[in-house]
Amino acid sequence: MDQSSKADIPDVIPELTQKMQELAALTNDILTLMEALPALVQVYQYGNQRKSDTPFFKDIIEEIVPRIFIGLPAVCSGIEEELAREVYAAMMRSHHALHLFNQRELLDSWLRVLKTLSHTKSAHLLIQGWCWRMLFDKQQVETERMETIMQGYLTTSREPMDFAQWLDGFLSGSGLLLIHNPVFWKLLDDWIQQLSEEQFKTILPILRRTFSAFQGPERKKMLDLARFGPDTAKKVEIVDVNEELAEMALSSVRKLLEI
């Protein structure tokens, strides 16, 4: 369909649409549908820009998305970490695709799915953490409540690895959440400090993977937070100073203050 649209041969699109609808109806594999969604949305966007073929693409997307929503909770439940990471990656791509598709009704339904998964105890903790992060980013959860929820996962996790996996999903490639919310940082800091050496060694690989996804400036800011604490870290912002320009500025300040 992608190639046919780009080659401007619209006569084959209806037949291809029917074939894809048949394939979508036959598959019970939600992951397959989720993998197809981003590509379909890209084809839809391309056709939309050219003002051609979009009804066909839109029909298929609107047909498979509800099936994904219905089947996703079962896919996320009772799974091991390897499969959880595969589902997690597919969910992130689907999240982006749905926002690119930008249909209000589907986006509202997607938020409801995320809320369901965030409360599904049998869902893998990586996925639960990511769902909470998406809900928080979309202002579906207030900061104070999110702090309580994070504390709840901390206290109910039987093993440190459980919370480490939840945290991996919750931070989801961005450390700004910890930098701009001192309470989140303190909860994490207190948790790490109470771990035994053996427990820390166990979770270190997953923490390293989580924090390595952050941008360099984010990691630098966190280093300041770890070394000096939240209050002092705010003062450690800029270390590179142009002394010549600084002296010019100071000279002006002295004149203004008459010193």
PDB file of N, CA and C in Angstrom, residues 241-255 259:
ATOM      1  N   VAL A 241      33.001  30.221  32.621  1.00  0.00           N
ATOM      2  CA  VAL A 241      32.825  31.678  32.712  1.00  0.00           C
ATOM      3  C   VAL A 241      33.865  32.363  31.833  1.00  0.00           C
ATOM      4  N   ASN A 242      33.397  33.283  31.004  1.00  0.00           N
ATOM      5  CA  ASN A 242      34.307  34.118  30.217  1.00  0.00           C
ATOM      6  C   ASN A 242      34.753  35.265  31.125  1.00  0.00           C
ATOM      7  N   GLU A 243      36.005  35.186  31.602  1.00  0.00           N
ATOM      8  CA  GLU A 243      36.474  36.139  32.608  1.00  0.00           C
ATOM      9  C   GLU A 243      36.515  37.576  32.080  1.00  0.00           C
ATOM     10  N   GLU A 244      36.836  37.731  30.803  1.00  0.00           N
ATOM     11  CA  GLU A 244      36.900  39.082  30.226  1.00  0.00           C
ATOM     12  C   GLU A 244      35.523  39.730  30.211  1.00  0.00           C
ATOM     13  N   LEU A 245      34.515  38.969  29.752  1.00  0.00           N
ATOM     14  CA  LEU A 245      33.152  39.497  29.733  1.00  0.00           C
ATOM     15  C   LEU A 245      32.629  39.707  31.154  1.00  0.00           C
ATOM     16  N   ALA A 246      33.006  38.787  32.059  1.00  0.00           N
ATOM     17  CA  ALA A 246      32.554  38.922  33.452  1.00  0.00           C
ATOM     18  C   ALA A 246      33.101  40.196  34.081  1.00  0.00           C
ATOM     19  N   GLU A 247      34.355  40.535  33.782  1.00  0.00           N
ATOM     20  CA  GLU A 247      34.955  41.744  34.343  1.00  0.00           C
ATOM     21  C   GLU A 247      34.258  42.985  33.816  1.00  0.00           C
ATOM     22  N   MET A 248      33.878  42.965  32.520  1.00  0.00           N
ATOM     23  CA  MET A 248      33.146  44.099  31.941  1.00  0.00           C
ATOM     24  C   MET A 248      31.805  44.284  32.658  1.00  0.00           C
ATOM     25  N   ALA A 249      31.133  43.150  32.912  1.00  0.00           N
ATOM     26  CA  ALA A 249      29.845  43.220  33.603  1.00  0.00           C
ATOM     27  C   ALA A 249      30.016  43.738  35.024  1.00  0.00           C
ATOM     28  N   LEU A 250      31.047  43.238  35.706  1.00  0.00           N
ATOM     29  CA  LEU A 250      31.300  43.684  37.077  1.00  0.00           C
ATOM     30  C   LEU A 250      31.636  45.165  37.126  1.00  0.00           C
ATOM     31  N   SER A 251      32.366  45.650  36.125  1.00  0.00           N
ATOM     32  CA  SER A 251      32.711  47.063  36.073  1.00  0.00           C
ATOM     33  C   SER A 251      31.452  47.929  35.989  1.00  0.00           C
ATOM     34  N   SER A 252      30.506  47.497  35.159  1.00  0.00           N
ATOM     35  CA  SER A 252      29.242  48.235  35.033  1.00  0.00           C
ATOM     36  C   SER A 252      28.466  48.212  36.337  1.00  0.00           C
ATOM     37  N   VAL A 253      28.468  47.037  37.000  1.00  0.00           N
ATOM     38  CA  VAL A 253      27.750  46.918  38.270  1.00  0.00           C
ATOM     39  C   VAL A 253      28.359  47.840  39.316  1.00  0.00           C
ATOM     40  N   ARG A 254      29.703  47.908  39.352  1.00  0.00           N
ATOM     41  CA  ARG A 254      30.374  48.789  40.316  1.00  0.00           C
ATOM     42  C   ARG A 254      29.995  50.241  40.106  1.00  0.00           C
ATOM     43  N   LYS A 255      29.921  50.653  38.833  1.00  0.00           N
ATOM     44  CA  LYS A 255      29.535  52.037  38.538  1.00  0.00           C
ATOM     45  C   LYS A 255      28.117  52.316  38.990  1.00  0.00           C
ATOM     46  N   ILE A 259      30.697  51.868  43.707  1.00  0.00           N
ATOM     47  CA  ILE A 259      31.715  51.270  44.586  1.00  0.00           C
ATOM     48  C   ILE A 259      33.027  51.113  43.805  1.00  0.00           C
TER      49      ILE A 259
END
